[in-house]
Amino acid sequence: EEFAAILPSVDAEGLAAVAERIRTAGEGARWEHEGQSLRVTVSVGGARADEVANDDPMRGLLELADRRMYVAKRKGRNRCQTADPT
């Protein structure tokens, strides 16, 4: 599943810290299903308002965060990606 968190006035460092807190909170969770214990992973993509065009900032934020989330998943899941890979 996916969800979005709107964090006004958060800088790059703050975004990375919040993303990591979300990831680690989910990391320890276990789901029991049909006698099996399933591990939960959380892949986080984050974006800041100053990284997107002003013509449609909400759409830009969601698209950039979504793109970064898929980068985190491709890197092995259970990761945070709050900046473009270098």
XYZ file of C-alpha atoms in Angstrom:
86
model
C 0.000 0.000 0.000
C 1.015 3.611 -0.383
C 0.337 6.720 1.656
C 1.472 10.320 1.607
C 2.562 12.591 4.443
C 2.570 16.351 3.952
C 5.311 17.976 6.030
C 5.334 21.755 5.529
C 8.655 23.521 5.932
C 10.770 20.373 6.268
C 14.292 20.669 4.880
C 16.267 17.843 3.248
C 17.734 16.664 6.539
C 14.349 16.665 8.260
C 12.741 14.791 5.372
C 15.410 12.101 5.534
C 14.961 11.784 9.316
C 11.168 11.447 9.114
C 11.438 8.934 6.266
C 13.861 6.826 8.294
C 11.596 6.924 11.363
C 8.668 5.706 9.250
C 10.806 2.951 7.733
C 12.141 1.670 11.045
C 8.688 1.764 12.669
C 7.392 -0.626 10.028
C 10.523 -2.747 9.824
C 9.933 -4.615 13.065
C 6.312 -5.490 12.343
C 5.311 -9.079 11.668
C 2.053 -10.303 10.178
C 0.664 -13.724 10.921
C -1.176 -15.315 8.027
C -2.227 -18.935 7.742
C 0.361 -20.024 10.267
C 3.209 -18.090 8.688
C 4.996 -15.084 10.116
C 5.524 -12.493 7.389
C 8.134 -9.743 7.673
C 7.109 -6.196 6.777
C 9.369 -3.886 4.793
C 8.825 -0.210 4.109
C 10.184 1.587 1.061
C 9.982 5.382 1.335
C 10.272 7.988 -1.384
C 10.336 11.633 -0.377
C 10.323 14.997 -2.128
C 10.440 18.661 -1.119
C 8.463 21.558 -2.566
C 11.627 23.345 -3.701
C 12.409 20.407 -6.023
C 9.316 20.709 -8.222
C 7.855 23.239 -10.643
C 5.332 25.741 -9.313
C 2.705 25.169 -12.022
C 1.283 22.081 -10.230
C 3.371 21.559 -7.085
C 1.206 18.865 -5.458
C 1.279 16.704 -8.563
C 5.019 17.293 -8.899
C 5.637 16.307 -5.279
C 3.616 13.111 -5.569
C 5.253 12.105 -8.851
C 8.773 12.763 -7.559
C 8.166 10.952 -4.259
C 6.605 8.017 -6.135
C 9.552 7.812 -8.537
C 11.971 7.805 -5.598
C 9.950 5.129 -3.789
C 10.429 2.838 -6.780
C 14.163 3.604 -6.741
C 14.220 2.464 -3.095
C 12.383 -0.733 -4.040
C 14.784 -1.458 -6.914
C 17.727 -1.001 -4.538
C 16.446 -3.864 -2.400
C 13.365 -2.623 -0.542
C 13.166 -1.483 3.076
C 15.033 1.717 2.186
C 14.507 5.457 2.009
C 15.163 7.542 -1.091
C 14.684 11.261 -0.406
C 17.034 12.624 -3.055
C 17.863 11.676 -6.615
C 20.581 9.030 -6.820
C 23.983 10.401 -7.751
